[in-house]
Short mmCIF file of N, CA, C and O in Angstrom, two decimals:
data_model
loop_
_atom_site.label_atom_id
_atom_site.label_comp_id
_atom_site.label_asym_id
_atom_site.label_seq_id
_atom_site.Cartn_x
_atom_site.Cartn_y
_atom_site.Cartn_z
N ILE A 1 -5.60 -79.48 -22.94
CA ILE A 1 -4.72 -80.00 -21.91
C ILE A 1 -5.40 -79.77 -20.57
O ILE A 1 -5.84 -78.66 -20.28
N ALA A 2 -5.53 -80.80 -19.79
CA ALA A 2 -6.24 -80.72 -18.51
C ALA A 2 -5.37 -79.99 -17.50
O ALA A 2 -4.15 -80.10 -17.51
N GLU A 3 -6.01 -79.27 -16.64
CA GLU A 3 -5.30 -78.54 -15.59
C GLU A 3 -5.50 -79.25 -14.26
O GLU A 3 -6.55 -79.80 -13.99
N ASP A 4 -4.49 -79.22 -13.42
CA ASP A 4 -4.64 -79.69 -12.05
C ASP A 4 -5.19 -78.53 -11.25
O ASP A 4 -4.59 -77.47 -11.20
N GLY A 5 -6.34 -78.72 -10.62
CA GLY A 5 -6.98 -77.65 -9.88
C GLY A 5 -6.30 -77.35 -8.56
O GLY A 5 -6.45 -76.28 -7.99
N ASP A 6 -5.57 -78.28 -8.04
CA ASP A 6 -4.96 -78.14 -6.73
C ASP A 6 -3.77 -77.17 -6.77
O ASP A 6 -2.86 -77.32 -7.55
N ALA A 7 -3.80 -76.17 -5.91
CA ALA A 7 -2.76 -75.13 -5.89
C ALA A 7 -1.37 -75.72 -5.58
O ALA A 7 -0.37 -75.26 -6.10
N ILE A 8 -1.33 -76.76 -4.76
CA ILE A 8 -0.05 -77.38 -4.42
C ILE A 8 0.56 -78.00 -5.67
O ILE A 8 1.74 -77.82 -5.96
N HIS A 9 -0.26 -78.71 -6.45
CA HIS A 9 0.25 -79.31 -7.67
C HIS A 9 0.71 -78.24 -8.66
O HIS A 9 1.70 -78.42 -9.34
N GLU A 10 -0.02 -77.14 -8.74
CA GLU A 10 0.35 -76.06 -9.65
C GLU A 10 1.71 -75.46 -9.24
O GLU A 10 2.55 -75.19 -10.07
N GLN A 11 1.91 -75.30 -7.92
CA GLN A 11 3.18 -74.77 -7.44
C GLN A 11 4.31 -75.75 -7.73
O GLN A 11 5.39 -75.35 -8.15
N GLU A 12 4.07 -77.05 -7.51
CA GLU A 12 5.07 -78.06 -7.83
C GLU A 12 5.43 -78.02 -9.30
O GLU A 12 6.59 -78.11 -9.68
N LEU A 13 4.41 -77.87 -10.14
CA LEU A 13 4.61 -77.81 -11.58
C LEU A 13 5.49 -76.62 -11.95
O LEU A 13 6.43 -76.74 -12.71
N LYS A 14 5.20 -75.46 -11.37
CA LYS A 14 6.00 -74.27 -11.64
C LYS A 14 7.44 -74.49 -11.18
O LYS A 14 8.38 -74.14 -11.88
N THR A 15 7.61 -75.08 -10.00
CA THR A 15 8.95 -75.33 -9.47
C THR A 15 9.70 -76.29 -10.37
O THR A 15 10.83 -76.06 -10.74
N ARG A 16 9.02 -77.39 -10.74
CA ARG A 16 9.67 -78.37 -11.61
C ARG A 16 10.05 -77.75 -12.94
O ARG A 16 11.15 -77.95 -13.42
N SER A 17 9.14 -77.02 -13.54
CA SER A 17 9.42 -76.50 -14.88
C SER A 17 10.49 -75.41 -14.83
O SER A 17 11.22 -75.24 -15.79
N ASN A 18 10.60 -74.68 -13.73
CA ASN A 18 11.60 -73.63 -13.65
C ASN A 18 12.98 -74.16 -13.24
O ASN A 18 13.98 -73.60 -13.64
N ASN A 19 13.02 -75.21 -12.45
CA ASN A 19 14.29 -75.65 -11.88
C ASN A 19 14.93 -76.85 -12.54
O ASN A 19 16.13 -76.96 -12.53
N LEU A 20 14.14 -77.75 -13.09
CA LEU A 20 14.73 -79.01 -13.51
C LEU A 20 15.22 -79.04 -14.95
O LEU A 20 16.28 -79.56 -15.22
N TYR A 21 14.45 -78.52 -15.87
CA TYR A 21 14.87 -78.74 -17.24
C TYR A 21 15.19 -77.48 -18.03
O TYR A 21 15.39 -77.55 -19.22
N GLU A 22 15.27 -76.35 -17.35
CA GLU A 22 15.67 -75.11 -18.01
C GLU A 22 15.01 -74.98 -19.38
O GLU A 22 15.65 -74.94 -20.42
N ALA A 23 13.69 -74.94 -19.35
CA ALA A 23 12.88 -74.99 -20.57
C ALA A 23 13.22 -73.89 -21.57
O ALA A 23 13.07 -74.09 -22.77
N SER A 24 13.71 -72.76 -21.10
CA SER A 24 13.97 -71.65 -22.03
C SER A 24 15.04 -71.98 -23.05
O SER A 24 15.13 -71.34 -24.09
N SER A 25 15.84 -72.99 -22.77
CA SER A 25 16.89 -73.37 -23.72
C SER A 25 16.48 -74.56 -24.58
O SER A 25 17.28 -75.08 -25.34
N LYS A 26 15.23 -75.00 -24.48
CA LYS A 26 14.78 -76.21 -25.16
C LYS A 26 13.81 -75.90 -26.30
O LYS A 26 13.01 -74.98 -26.22
N THR A 27 13.93 -76.70 -27.35
CA THR A 27 13.03 -76.58 -28.49
C THR A 27 12.24 -77.88 -28.63
O THR A 27 12.82 -78.97 -28.66
N VAL A 28 10.93 -77.73 -28.73
CA VAL A 28 10.02 -78.87 -28.88
C VAL A 28 9.34 -78.77 -30.24
O VAL A 28 8.82 -77.72 -30.60
N LEU A 29 9.35 -79.87 -30.98
CA LEU A 29 8.59 -79.97 -32.21
C LEU A 29 7.36 -80.82 -31.90
O LEU A 29 7.48 -81.95 -31.42
N PHE A 30 6.18 -80.26 -32.15
CA PHE A 30 4.93 -80.92 -31.78
C PHE A 30 4.05 -81.08 -33.01
O PHE A 30 3.83 -80.13 -33.75
N ILE A 31 3.55 -82.32 -33.22
CA ILE A 31 2.67 -82.60 -34.35
C ILE A 31 1.35 -83.16 -33.85
O ILE A 31 1.32 -84.13 -33.09
N ASP A 32 0.27 -82.53 -34.27
CA ASP A 32 -1.08 -83.04 -33.99
C ASP A 32 -2.02 -82.50 -35.05
O ASP A 32 -1.95 -81.31 -35.38
N ASP A 33 -2.86 -83.35 -35.58
CA ASP A 33 -3.76 -82.92 -36.65
C ASP A 33 -5.02 -82.24 -36.13
O ASP A 33 -5.83 -81.75 -36.92
N ASP A 34 -5.17 -82.16 -34.83
CA ASP A 34 -6.30 -81.45 -34.22
C ASP A 34 -5.82 -80.05 -33.84
O ASP A 34 -5.00 -79.89 -32.93
N PRO A 35 -6.30 -79.02 -34.54
CA PRO A 35 -5.82 -77.65 -34.30
C PRO A 35 -6.02 -77.17 -32.86
O PRO A 35 -5.20 -76.41 -32.35
N ILE A 36 -7.06 -77.62 -32.20
CA ILE A 36 -7.32 -77.19 -30.82
C ILE A 36 -6.27 -77.79 -29.88
O ILE A 36 -5.70 -77.10 -29.04
N VAL A 37 -6.00 -79.08 -30.03
CA VAL A 37 -4.97 -79.74 -29.22
C VAL A 37 -3.61 -79.13 -29.53
O VAL A 37 -2.83 -78.83 -28.63
N LEU A 38 -3.34 -78.93 -30.80
CA LEU A 38 -2.06 -78.36 -31.24
C LEU A 38 -1.81 -77.01 -30.56
O LEU A 38 -0.75 -76.78 -29.97
N GLU A 39 -2.81 -76.14 -30.61
CA GLU A 39 -2.66 -74.80 -30.03
C GLU A 39 -2.57 -74.86 -28.50
O GLU A 39 -1.75 -74.15 -27.90
N SER A 40 -3.38 -75.69 -27.85
CA SER A 40 -3.38 -75.71 -26.38
C SER A 40 -2.05 -76.23 -25.83
O SER A 40 -1.51 -75.68 -24.87
N ILE A 41 -1.51 -77.27 -26.44
CA ILE A 41 -0.22 -77.78 -25.96
C ILE A 41 0.91 -76.83 -26.33
O ILE A 41 1.83 -76.62 -25.54
N LYS A 42 0.83 -76.22 -27.49
CA LYS A 42 1.83 -75.21 -27.88
C LYS A 42 1.87 -74.08 -26.86
O LYS A 42 2.95 -73.68 -26.40
N VAL A 43 0.70 -73.58 -26.47
CA VAL A 43 0.64 -72.50 -25.48
C VAL A 43 1.21 -72.96 -24.15
O VAL A 43 1.97 -72.23 -23.50
N ARG A 44 0.88 -74.17 -23.73
CA ARG A 44 1.41 -74.71 -22.46
C ARG A 44 2.93 -74.78 -22.52
O ARG A 44 3.62 -74.35 -21.60
N LEU A 45 3.47 -75.33 -23.59
CA LEU A 45 4.93 -75.45 -23.72
C LEU A 45 5.60 -74.07 -23.71
O LEU A 45 6.63 -73.88 -23.07
N GLU A 46 4.99 -73.11 -24.40
CA GLU A 46 5.55 -71.76 -24.44
C GLU A 46 5.44 -71.08 -23.08
O GLU A 46 6.33 -70.32 -22.69
N THR A 47 4.39 -71.37 -22.34
CA THR A 47 4.24 -70.84 -20.98
C THR A 47 5.40 -71.31 -20.11
O THR A 47 5.90 -70.57 -19.27
N TRP A 48 5.84 -72.53 -20.34
CA TRP A 48 6.98 -73.07 -19.59
C TRP A 48 8.30 -72.55 -20.12
O TRP A 48 9.35 -72.82 -19.55
N GLY A 49 8.29 -71.83 -21.22
CA GLY A 49 9.50 -71.25 -21.75
C GLY A 49 10.12 -71.99 -22.92
O GLY A 49 11.18 -71.61 -23.40
N CYS A 50 9.50 -73.07 -23.37
CA CYS A 50 10.04 -73.83 -24.51
C CYS A 50 9.79 -73.08 -25.81
O CYS A 50 8.73 -72.50 -26.01
N LYS A 51 10.76 -73.12 -26.70
CA LYS A 51 10.52 -72.68 -28.08
C LYS A 51 9.76 -73.84 -28.70
O LYS A 51 10.18 -75.00 -28.61
N THR A 52 8.62 -73.56 -29.31
CA THR A 52 7.75 -74.63 -29.81
C THR A 52 7.45 -74.45 -31.29
O THR A 52 6.99 -73.39 -31.71
N LEU A 53 7.74 -75.49 -32.04
CA LEU A 53 7.36 -75.55 -33.45
C LEU A 53 6.15 -76.48 -33.51
O LEU A 53 6.26 -77.66 -33.17
N ALA A 54 5.01 -75.97 -33.93
CA ALA A 54 3.77 -76.75 -33.95
C ALA A 54 3.34 -77.00 -35.39
O ALA A 54 3.24 -76.06 -36.18
N ALA A 55 3.11 -78.26 -35.71
CA ALA A 55 2.77 -78.65 -37.08
C ALA A 55 1.56 -79.57 -37.10
O ALA A 55 1.36 -80.38 -36.20
N ILE A 56 0.79 -79.44 -38.17
CA ILE A 56 -0.41 -80.26 -38.33
C ILE A 56 -0.12 -81.57 -39.05
O ILE A 56 -0.85 -82.53 -38.90
N THR A 57 0.98 -81.63 -39.81
CA THR A 57 1.38 -82.83 -40.54
C THR A 57 2.90 -82.99 -40.48
O THR A 57 3.62 -82.04 -40.13
N LEU A 58 3.37 -84.15 -40.88
CA LEU A 58 4.82 -84.36 -40.99
C LEU A 58 5.42 -83.38 -41.99
O LEU A 58 6.48 -82.80 -41.74
N GLU A 59 4.74 -83.18 -43.11
CA GLU A 59 5.25 -82.27 -44.14
C GLU A 59 5.40 -80.85 -43.58
O GLU A 59 6.38 -80.17 -43.85
N HIS A 60 4.41 -80.42 -42.81
CA HIS A 60 4.46 -79.10 -42.17
C HIS A 60 5.65 -79.05 -41.21
O HIS A 60 6.39 -78.05 -41.15
N ALA A 61 5.86 -80.13 -40.44
CA ALA A 61 6.99 -80.18 -39.50
C ALA A 61 8.32 -80.08 -40.24
O ALA A 61 9.22 -79.36 -39.80
N LEU A 62 8.44 -80.78 -41.36
CA LEU A 62 9.67 -80.71 -42.15
C LEU A 62 9.90 -79.30 -42.67
O LEU A 62 11.04 -78.81 -42.66
N ASP A 63 8.82 -78.64 -43.11
CA ASP A 63 8.94 -77.25 -43.57
C ASP A 63 9.41 -76.34 -42.44
O ASP A 63 10.26 -75.47 -42.65
N LEU A 64 8.86 -76.53 -41.23
CA LEU A 64 9.27 -75.71 -40.08
C LEU A 64 10.74 -75.91 -39.76
O LEU A 64 11.44 -74.95 -39.40
N LEU A 65 11.22 -77.15 -39.88
CA LEU A 65 12.64 -77.41 -39.63
C LEU A 65 13.52 -76.69 -40.65
O LEU A 65 14.55 -76.12 -40.30
N GLU A 66 13.08 -76.70 -41.90
CA GLU A 66 13.83 -76.00 -42.96
C GLU A 66 13.88 -74.49 -42.69
O GLU A 66 14.92 -73.86 -42.83
N GLU A 67 12.74 -73.94 -42.30
CA GLU A 67 12.63 -72.49 -42.07
C GLU A 67 13.42 -72.04 -40.85
O GLU A 67 13.97 -70.93 -40.85
N ASN A 68 13.46 -72.86 -39.81
CA ASN A 68 14.03 -72.43 -38.54
C ASN A 68 15.49 -72.83 -38.32
O ASN A 68 16.18 -72.21 -37.54
N GLU A 69 15.93 -73.90 -38.96
CA GLU A 69 17.30 -74.37 -38.83
C GLU A 69 17.80 -74.33 -37.38
O GLU A 69 18.82 -73.73 -37.07
N ILE A 70 17.05 -75.00 -36.50
CA ILE A 70 17.45 -75.06 -35.09
C ILE A 70 17.49 -76.50 -34.63
O ILE A 70 16.91 -77.39 -35.26
N GLU A 71 18.19 -76.72 -33.53
CA GLU A 71 18.27 -78.04 -32.94
C GLU A 71 17.01 -78.33 -32.15
O GLU A 71 16.58 -77.50 -31.34
N VAL A 72 16.44 -79.49 -32.37
CA VAL A 72 15.23 -79.90 -31.67
C VAL A 72 15.63 -80.81 -30.51
O VAL A 72 16.41 -81.74 -30.68
N ASP A 73 15.08 -80.53 -29.32
CA ASP A 73 15.42 -81.31 -28.13
C ASP A 73 14.47 -82.47 -27.89
O ASP A 73 14.85 -83.47 -27.28
N VAL A 74 13.23 -82.34 -28.34
CA VAL A 74 12.24 -83.42 -28.18
C VAL A 74 11.15 -83.24 -29.24
O VAL A 74 10.84 -82.12 -29.64
N ILE A 75 10.63 -84.38 -29.71
CA ILE A 75 9.52 -84.37 -30.65
C ILE A 75 8.32 -85.01 -29.97
O ILE A 75 8.43 -86.11 -29.41
N ILE A 76 7.19 -84.33 -30.02
CA ILE A 76 5.94 -84.86 -29.48
C ILE A 76 4.98 -85.02 -30.65
O ILE A 76 4.85 -84.11 -31.47
N SER A 77 4.32 -86.18 -30.73
CA SER A 77 3.35 -86.38 -31.80
C SER A 77 2.16 -87.19 -31.30
O SER A 77 2.32 -88.10 -30.49
N ASP A 78 1.00 -86.83 -31.82
CA ASP A 78 -0.18 -87.66 -31.63
C ASP A 78 0.08 -88.97 -32.38
O ASP A 78 0.76 -88.97 -33.41
N LEU A 79 -0.43 -90.09 -31.87
CA LEU A 79 -0.24 -91.35 -32.56
C LEU A 79 -1.01 -91.37 -33.87
O LEU A 79 -0.48 -91.73 -34.91
N ARG A 80 -2.27 -90.97 -33.82
CA ARG A 80 -3.11 -91.03 -35.01
C ARG A 80 -3.12 -89.66 -35.70
O ARG A 80 -3.67 -88.70 -35.17
N LEU A 81 -2.51 -89.63 -36.86
CA LEU A 81 -2.48 -88.41 -37.66
C LEU A 81 -3.40 -88.60 -38.86
O LEU A 81 -3.71 -89.72 -39.24
N ALA A 82 -3.84 -87.52 -39.46
CA ALA A 82 -4.80 -87.59 -40.56
C ALA A 82 -4.18 -88.11 -41.86
O ALA A 82 -4.88 -88.38 -42.81
N THR A 83 -2.86 -88.26 -41.89
CA THR A 83 -2.18 -88.71 -43.10
C THR A 83 -2.00 -90.23 -43.07
O THR A 83 -2.45 -90.89 -42.14
N SER A 84 -1.31 -90.76 -44.04
CA SER A 84 -1.14 -92.21 -44.15
C SER A 84 -0.10 -92.76 -43.16
O SER A 84 0.01 -93.97 -43.01
N ILE A 85 0.63 -91.88 -42.49
CA ILE A 85 1.60 -92.35 -41.50
C ILE A 85 1.11 -91.99 -40.10
O ILE A 85 0.31 -91.08 -39.91
N ASP A 86 1.61 -92.72 -39.12
CA ASP A 86 1.24 -92.42 -37.74
C ASP A 86 2.35 -91.62 -37.05
O ASP A 86 3.38 -91.32 -37.67
N GLY A 87 2.14 -91.29 -35.79
CA GLY A 87 3.11 -90.48 -35.05
C GLY A 87 4.46 -91.13 -34.88
O GLY A 87 5.50 -90.45 -34.91
N VAL A 88 4.48 -92.45 -34.71
CA VAL A 88 5.75 -93.17 -34.57
C VAL A 88 6.56 -93.02 -35.86
O VAL A 88 7.75 -92.70 -35.83
N GLN A 89 5.90 -93.21 -36.99
CA GLN A 89 6.57 -93.07 -38.28
C GLN A 89 7.00 -91.62 -38.53
O GLN A 89 8.07 -91.38 -39.09
N ALA A 90 6.18 -90.67 -38.10
CA ALA A 90 6.53 -89.26 -38.26
C ALA A 90 7.81 -88.94 -37.48
O ALA A 90 8.72 -88.28 -38.01
N ILE A 91 7.88 -89.41 -36.24
CA ILE A 91 9.08 -89.17 -35.43
C ILE A 91 10.29 -89.84 -36.06
O ILE A 91 11.38 -89.25 -36.13
N GLU A 92 10.13 -91.05 -36.57
CA GLU A 92 11.25 -91.74 -37.24
C GLU A 92 11.74 -90.93 -38.44
O GLU A 92 12.94 -90.77 -38.64
N ASN A 93 10.80 -90.40 -39.23
CA ASN A 93 11.17 -89.57 -40.39
C ASN A 93 11.90 -88.31 -39.96
O ASN A 93 12.88 -87.90 -40.59
N LEU A 94 11.44 -87.68 -38.89
CA LEU A 94 12.07 -86.45 -38.41
C LEU A 94 13.46 -86.73 -37.86
O LEU A 94 14.38 -85.93 -38.06
N ARG A 95 13.63 -87.86 -37.20
CA ARG A 95 14.95 -88.24 -36.69
C ARG A 95 15.93 -88.39 -37.85
O ARG A 95 17.09 -87.99 -37.75
N ILE A 96 15.47 -89.00 -38.93
CA ILE A 96 16.32 -89.17 -40.11
C ILE A 96 16.70 -87.80 -40.67
O ILE A 96 17.86 -87.53 -40.98
N LYS A 97 15.72 -86.93 -40.81
CA LYS A 97 15.96 -85.58 -41.34
C LYS A 97 16.95 -84.81 -40.46
O LYS A 97 17.84 -84.13 -40.95
N LEU A 98 16.77 -84.93 -39.14
CA LEU A 98 17.64 -84.22 -38.19
C LEU A 98 19.00 -84.89 -38.01
O LEU A 98 19.88 -84.31 -37.38
N LYS A 99 19.13 -86.12 -38.50
CA LYS A 99 20.35 -86.91 -38.30
C LYS A 99 20.69 -86.99 -36.81
O LYS A 99 21.83 -86.83 -36.40
N ASN A 100 19.64 -87.24 -36.02
CA ASN A 100 19.78 -87.26 -34.57
C ASN A 100 18.64 -88.09 -33.98
O ASN A 100 17.50 -87.96 -34.39
N ASP A 101 18.98 -88.92 -33.02
CA ASP A 101 17.97 -89.76 -32.36
C ASP A 101 17.28 -88.95 -31.26
O ASP A 101 17.42 -89.22 -30.07
N VAL A 102 16.55 -87.93 -31.68
CA VAL A 102 15.87 -87.01 -30.77
C VAL A 102 14.85 -87.78 -29.93
O VAL A 102 14.10 -88.59 -30.48
N PRO A 103 14.80 -87.53 -28.61
CA PRO A 103 13.77 -88.19 -27.80
C PRO A 103 12.37 -87.84 -28.32
O PRO A 103 12.14 -86.73 -28.80
N GLY A 104 11.48 -88.81 -28.21
CA GLY A 104 10.12 -88.60 -28.70
C GLY A 104 9.07 -89.04 -27.70
O GLY A 104 9.30 -89.95 -26.90
N ILE A 105 7.94 -88.37 -27.78
CA ILE A 105 6.78 -88.68 -26.94
C ILE A 105 5.58 -88.86 -27.85
O ILE A 105 5.32 -88.01 -28.71
N ILE A 106 4.85 -89.95 -27.66
CA ILE A 106 3.62 -90.19 -28.40
C ILE A 106 2.43 -89.93 -27.48
O ILE A 106 2.39 -90.44 -26.35
N LEU A 107 1.48 -89.12 -27.97
CA LEU A 107 0.23 -88.88 -27.27
C LEU A 107 -0.81 -89.82 -27.85
O LEU A 107 -0.95 -89.90 -29.08
N THR A 108 -1.51 -90.54 -27.00
CA THR A 108 -2.50 -91.48 -27.51
C THR A 108 -3.60 -91.77 -26.50
O THR A 108 -3.36 -91.73 -25.29
N GLY A 109 -4.76 -92.05 -27.03
CA GLY A 109 -5.87 -92.54 -26.22
C GLY A 109 -5.97 -94.04 -26.33
O GLY A 109 -6.77 -94.68 -25.65
N ASP A 110 -5.15 -94.64 -27.17
CA ASP A 110 -5.16 -96.08 -27.42
C ASP A 110 -4.41 -96.80 -26.31
O ASP A 110 -3.25 -96.50 -26.04
N THR A 111 -5.06 -97.75 -25.67
CA THR A 111 -4.42 -98.50 -24.59
C THR A 111 -4.21 -99.97 -24.94
O THR A 111 -3.87 -100.76 -24.07
N SER A 112 -4.39 -100.33 -26.20
CA SER A 112 -4.22 -101.73 -26.58
C SER A 112 -2.75 -102.13 -26.40
O SER A 112 -1.84 -101.37 -26.75
N PRO A 113 -2.52 -103.32 -25.84
CA PRO A 113 -1.14 -103.77 -25.60
C PRO A 113 -0.27 -103.77 -26.86
O PRO A 113 0.91 -103.43 -26.79
N ASP A 114 -0.85 -104.11 -28.01
CA ASP A 114 -0.08 -104.12 -29.26
C ASP A 114 0.41 -102.73 -29.62
O ASP A 114 1.55 -102.55 -30.05
N ARG A 115 -0.46 -101.72 -29.48
CA ARG A 115 -0.08 -100.34 -29.82
C ARG A 115 0.97 -99.82 -28.84
O ARG A 115 1.92 -99.14 -29.24
N ILE A 116 0.81 -100.12 -27.56
CA ILE A 116 1.78 -99.67 -26.56
C ILE A 116 3.14 -100.31 -26.82
O ILE A 116 4.17 -99.63 -26.79
N LYS A 117 3.14 -101.60 -27.15
CA LYS A 117 4.40 -102.29 -27.45
C LYS A 117 5.05 -101.68 -28.71
O LYS A 117 6.27 -101.48 -28.76
N TYR A 118 4.24 -101.37 -29.71
CA TYR A 118 4.72 -100.75 -30.95
C TYR A 118 5.44 -99.43 -30.64
O TYR A 118 6.53 -99.16 -31.13
N ILE A 119 4.83 -98.62 -29.78
CA ILE A 119 5.41 -97.32 -29.39
C ILE A 119 6.70 -97.52 -28.59
O ILE A 119 7.72 -96.90 -28.86
N GLU A 120 6.63 -98.41 -27.61
CA GLU A 120 7.81 -98.66 -26.77
C GLU A 120 8.96 -99.24 -27.57
O GLU A 120 10.12 -98.89 -27.35
N ASN A 121 8.66 -100.14 -28.54
CA ASN A 121 9.72 -100.73 -29.37
C ASN A 121 10.42 -99.69 -30.23
O ASN A 121 11.56 -99.90 -30.65
N ALA A 122 9.74 -98.59 -30.49
CA ALA A 122 10.36 -97.50 -31.25
C ALA A 122 11.20 -96.59 -30.34
O ALA A 122 11.79 -95.61 -30.80
N GLY A 123 11.25 -96.91 -29.05
CA GLY A 123 12.06 -96.12 -28.12
C GLY A 123 11.42 -94.80 -27.73
O GLY A 123 12.12 -93.85 -27.38
N LEU A 124 10.08 -94.75 -27.78
CA LEU A 124 9.36 -93.50 -27.49
C LEU A 124 8.63 -93.59 -26.17
O LEU A 124 8.18 -94.66 -25.76
N SER A 125 8.50 -92.44 -25.51
CA SER A 125 7.68 -92.34 -24.30
C SER A 125 6.22 -92.26 -24.71
O SER A 125 5.90 -91.85 -25.82
N ILE A 126 5.34 -92.64 -23.80
CA ILE A 126 3.90 -92.61 -24.07
C ILE A 126 3.22 -91.71 -23.05
O ILE A 126 3.50 -91.81 -21.85
N LEU A 127 2.34 -90.85 -23.53
CA LEU A 127 1.51 -90.03 -22.66
C LEU A 127 0.06 -90.26 -23.09
O LEU A 127 -0.29 -89.99 -24.23
N HIS A 128 -0.73 -90.80 -22.16
CA HIS A 128 -2.12 -91.14 -22.49
C HIS A 128 -3.04 -89.93 -22.36
O HIS A 128 -2.87 -89.09 -21.48
N LYS A 129 -3.99 -89.87 -23.29
CA LYS A 129 -5.00 -88.81 -23.28
C LYS A 129 -6.08 -89.17 -22.27
O LYS A 129 -6.33 -90.35 -22.03
N PRO A 130 -6.74 -88.19 -21.66
CA PRO A 130 -6.52 -86.76 -21.87
C PRO A 130 -5.19 -86.32 -21.26
O PRO A 130 -4.78 -86.81 -20.23
N ILE A 131 -4.54 -85.37 -21.92
CA ILE A 131 -3.22 -84.91 -21.50
C ILE A 131 -3.35 -84.02 -20.27
O ILE A 131 -4.16 -83.11 -20.23
N ASN A 132 -2.56 -84.33 -19.28
CA ASN A 132 -2.53 -83.59 -18.02
C ASN A 132 -1.22 -82.80 -17.98
O ASN A 132 -0.16 -83.35 -18.28
N ALA A 133 -1.29 -81.53 -17.64
CA ALA A 133 -0.10 -80.66 -17.65
C ALA A 133 1.04 -81.21 -16.80
O ALA A 133 2.19 -81.20 -17.22
N SER A 134 0.72 -81.72 -15.62
CA SER A 134 1.80 -82.21 -14.75
C SER A 134 2.43 -83.48 -15.30
O SER A 134 3.63 -83.69 -15.16
N SER A 135 1.64 -84.33 -15.97
CA SER A 135 2.21 -85.54 -16.59
C SER A 135 3.13 -85.17 -17.74
O SER A 135 4.20 -85.77 -17.92
N LEU A 136 2.72 -84.20 -18.54
CA LEU A 136 3.56 -83.72 -19.64
C LEU A 136 4.86 -83.14 -19.08
O LEU A 136 5.95 -83.44 -19.57
N ALA A 137 4.76 -82.33 -18.04
CA ALA A 137 5.96 -81.74 -17.42
C ALA A 137 6.88 -82.82 -16.88
O ALA A 137 8.11 -82.73 -17.03
N GLU A 138 6.31 -83.85 -16.28
CA GLU A 138 7.11 -84.93 -15.70
C GLU A 138 7.93 -85.65 -16.79
O GLU A 138 9.13 -85.88 -16.62
N ILE A 139 7.29 -85.98 -17.90
CA ILE A 139 8.00 -86.66 -18.99
C ILE A 139 9.07 -85.74 -19.58
O ILE A 139 10.20 -86.16 -19.83
N LEU A 140 8.73 -84.47 -19.79
CA LEU A 140 9.72 -83.53 -20.33
C LEU A 140 10.89 -83.36 -19.37
O LEU A 140 12.05 -83.32 -19.80
N ASN A 141 10.60 -83.24 -18.08
CA ASN A 141 11.68 -83.12 -17.09
C ASN A 141 12.62 -84.31 -17.18
O ASN A 141 13.85 -84.14 -17.16
N GLU A 142 12.07 -85.51 -17.28
CA GLU A 142 12.89 -86.72 -17.36
C GLU A 142 13.77 -86.67 -18.62
O GLU A 142 14.97 -86.94 -18.55
N ILE A 143 13.18 -86.32 -19.75
CA ILE A 143 13.94 -86.25 -21.00
C ILE A 143 15.02 -85.18 -20.92
O ILE A 143 16.18 -85.41 -21.28
N PHE A 144 14.68 -83.99 -20.43
CA PHE A 144 15.63 -82.90 -20.38
C PHE A 144 16.74 -83.16 -19.36
O PHE A 144 17.89 -82.78 -19.59
N ARG A 145 16.43 -83.82 -18.25
CA ARG A 145 17.47 -84.17 -17.27
C ARG A 145 18.48 -85.14 -17.90
O ARG A 145 19.68 -84.99 -17.71
N LYS A 146 17.97 -86.12 -18.65
CA LYS A 146 18.86 -87.09 -19.30
C LYS A 146 19.78 -86.40 -20.30
O LYS A 146 20.93 -86.81 -20.47
N SER A 147 19.28 -85.37 -20.96
CA SER A 147 20.10 -84.68 -21.97
C SER A 147 21.22 -83.86 -21.34
O SER A 147 22.17 -83.49 -22.02
N LEU A 148 21.14 -83.60 -20.04
CA LEU A 148 22.19 -82.86 -19.36
C LEU A 148 23.40 -83.75 -19.04
O LEU A 148 24.47 -83.25 -18.75
N HIS A 149 23.19 -85.06 -19.06
CA HIS A 149 24.28 -85.99 -18.68
C HIS A 149 25.09 -86.40 -19.86
O HIS A 149 24.74 -86.47 -20.95
#
């Protein structure tokens, strides 16, 4: 996850994450088949106070849900997973399991109009790689603010 070097942006990020979405009460389920990306975003989310369930596959994510029996506030997934399903399909499967239309974010480096339309038609937010901490915070803030209404 890329860092903003500018101290002003870092302070804004801290202010946003502390004041807008009360991250300590939020649970994020994150799926990525790259262990380095998985760990770095997990650490970032936990730094902001989110309870984070990090999984390498959909099956792993389903196991974590069974083990933890908690309400998930947002699902984040890489678009391209190492299995036969993609991130959009993984989020759809998790929504079915949770019996809840949980907000979702897809991480992708793919900018093709067809892929973007596919993601948007599924009702998911898009975050383009490389992932920037302030962009991730902005999308989470928007999702968490909507959940307060």
